[in-house]
Short mmCIF file of C-alpha atoms in Angstrom, two decimals:
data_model
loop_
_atom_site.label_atom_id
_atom_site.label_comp_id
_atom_site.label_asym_id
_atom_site.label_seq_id
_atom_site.Cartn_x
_atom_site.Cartn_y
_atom_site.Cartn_z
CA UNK A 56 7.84 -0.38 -9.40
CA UNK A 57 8.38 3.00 -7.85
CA UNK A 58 8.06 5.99 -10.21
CA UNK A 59 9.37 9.49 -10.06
CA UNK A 60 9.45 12.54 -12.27
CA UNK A 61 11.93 14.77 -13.68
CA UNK A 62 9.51 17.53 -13.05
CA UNK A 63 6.33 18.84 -11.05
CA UNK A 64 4.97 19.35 -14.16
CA UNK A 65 4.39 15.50 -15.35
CA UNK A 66 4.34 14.51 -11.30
CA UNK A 67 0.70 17.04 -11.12
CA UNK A 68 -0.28 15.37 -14.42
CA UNK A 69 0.19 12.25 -13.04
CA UNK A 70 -2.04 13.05 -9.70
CA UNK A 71 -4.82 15.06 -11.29
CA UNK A 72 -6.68 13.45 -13.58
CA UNK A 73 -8.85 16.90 -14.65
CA UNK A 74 -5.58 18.32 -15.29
CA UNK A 75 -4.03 15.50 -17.28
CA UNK A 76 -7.23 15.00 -19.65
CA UNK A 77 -7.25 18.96 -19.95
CA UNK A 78 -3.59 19.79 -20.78
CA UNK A 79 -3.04 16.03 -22.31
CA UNK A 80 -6.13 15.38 -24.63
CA UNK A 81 -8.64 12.50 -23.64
CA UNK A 82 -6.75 9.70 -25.83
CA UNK A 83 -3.11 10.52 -24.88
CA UNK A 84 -4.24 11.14 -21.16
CA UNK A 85 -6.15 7.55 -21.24
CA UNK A 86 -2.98 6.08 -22.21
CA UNK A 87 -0.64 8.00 -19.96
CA UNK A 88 -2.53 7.06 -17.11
CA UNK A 89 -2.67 3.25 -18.60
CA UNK A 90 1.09 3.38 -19.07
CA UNK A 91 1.23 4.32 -15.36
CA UNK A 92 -0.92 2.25 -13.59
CA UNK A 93 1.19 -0.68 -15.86
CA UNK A 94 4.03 0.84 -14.63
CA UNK A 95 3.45 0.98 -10.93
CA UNK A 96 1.90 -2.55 -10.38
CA UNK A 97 4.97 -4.04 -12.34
CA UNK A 98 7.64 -5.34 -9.90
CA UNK A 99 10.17 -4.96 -12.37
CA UNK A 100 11.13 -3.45 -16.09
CA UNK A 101 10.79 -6.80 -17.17
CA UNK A 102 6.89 -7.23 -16.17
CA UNK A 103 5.85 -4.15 -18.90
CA UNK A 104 7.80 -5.90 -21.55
CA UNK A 105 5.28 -7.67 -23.04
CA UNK A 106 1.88 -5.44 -22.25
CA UNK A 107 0.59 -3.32 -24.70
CA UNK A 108 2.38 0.06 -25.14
CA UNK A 109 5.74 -1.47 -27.00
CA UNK A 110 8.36 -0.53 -24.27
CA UNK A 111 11.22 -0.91 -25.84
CA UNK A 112 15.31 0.78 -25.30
CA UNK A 113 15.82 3.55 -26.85
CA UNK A 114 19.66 3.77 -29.16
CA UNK A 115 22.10 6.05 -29.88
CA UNK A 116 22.03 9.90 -28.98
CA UNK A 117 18.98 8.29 -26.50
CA UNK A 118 21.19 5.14 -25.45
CA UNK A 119 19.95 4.72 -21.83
CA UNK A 120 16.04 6.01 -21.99
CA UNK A 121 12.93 3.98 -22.23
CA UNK A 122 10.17 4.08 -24.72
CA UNK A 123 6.47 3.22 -25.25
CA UNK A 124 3.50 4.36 -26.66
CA UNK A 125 0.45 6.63 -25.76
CA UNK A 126 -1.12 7.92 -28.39
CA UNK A 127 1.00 8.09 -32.25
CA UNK A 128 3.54 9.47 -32.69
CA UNK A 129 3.73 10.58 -28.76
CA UNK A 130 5.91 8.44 -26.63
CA UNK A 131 6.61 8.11 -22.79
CA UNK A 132 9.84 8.46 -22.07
CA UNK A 133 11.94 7.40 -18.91
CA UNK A 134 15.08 6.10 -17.22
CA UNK A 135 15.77 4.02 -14.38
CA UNK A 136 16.89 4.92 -11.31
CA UNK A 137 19.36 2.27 -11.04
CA UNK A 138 23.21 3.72 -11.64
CA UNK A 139 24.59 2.17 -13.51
CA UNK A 140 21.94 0.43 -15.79
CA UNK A 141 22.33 -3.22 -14.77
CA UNK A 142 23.98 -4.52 -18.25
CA UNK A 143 24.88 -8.34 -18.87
CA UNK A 144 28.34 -9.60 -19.72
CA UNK A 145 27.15 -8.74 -23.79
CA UNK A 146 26.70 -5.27 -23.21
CA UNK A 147 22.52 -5.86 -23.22
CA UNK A 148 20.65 -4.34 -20.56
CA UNK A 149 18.72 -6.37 -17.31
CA UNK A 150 15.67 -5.50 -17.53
CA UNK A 151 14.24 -7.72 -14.68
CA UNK A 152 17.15 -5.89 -12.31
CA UNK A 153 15.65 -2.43 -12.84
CA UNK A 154 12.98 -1.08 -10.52
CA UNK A 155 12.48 1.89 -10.66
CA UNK A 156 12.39 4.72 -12.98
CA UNK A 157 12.07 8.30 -13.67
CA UNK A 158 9.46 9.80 -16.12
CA UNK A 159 11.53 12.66 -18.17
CA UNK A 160 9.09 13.53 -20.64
CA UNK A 161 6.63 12.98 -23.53
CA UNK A 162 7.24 13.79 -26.58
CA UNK A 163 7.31 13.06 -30.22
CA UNK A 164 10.77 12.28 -31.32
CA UNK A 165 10.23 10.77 -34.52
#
């Protein structure tokens, strides 16, 4: 799958692991860099679905993002790239039809 950023920022995370682990933390930059490689060996959406890290859609004021896990309550959040979001005729969205996506953030929105 091919992966962007919304920002250097999280793209120099991403590519320098001394700088990840520092800024990050040594569990939530373990599982950032777990979520990624997951992430960017996947062909689609739909090959993550399953692995550990509970990807899951994201509802209402975040309708559209992506969600899963690195270290609790911190979450990975992206979008695909796809415009629009492949959707089937019930409104749910495709996930084997996206791939790629863009990394926005991570955060704890709970």
């Amino acid at each position: 799958m091919d992966i962007n950023f919304v920002d250097k920022k999280l793209e120099k995370y991403a590519n320098d692991d001394r700088l990840m682990f520092r800024k990050l933390g040594t569990l939530r930059a373990t599982k950032f860099k777990q979520r990624l490689n997951d992430l960017s060996n996947a062909t689609t959406l739909e090959d993550v679905r399953d692995l550990p890290g509970n990807y899951h859609e994201l509802r209402e004021n975040r309708k559209g993002e992506w969600a899963c896990s690195l270290d609790n309550p911190y979450r990975l959040i992206f979008i695909p790239q796809e415009d629009p979001i492949p959707e089937d005729e019930d409104g749910n969205y495709i996930w084997d039809k996206i791939t790629a996506i863009t990394i926005i953030e991570i955060i704890d929105y709970h």
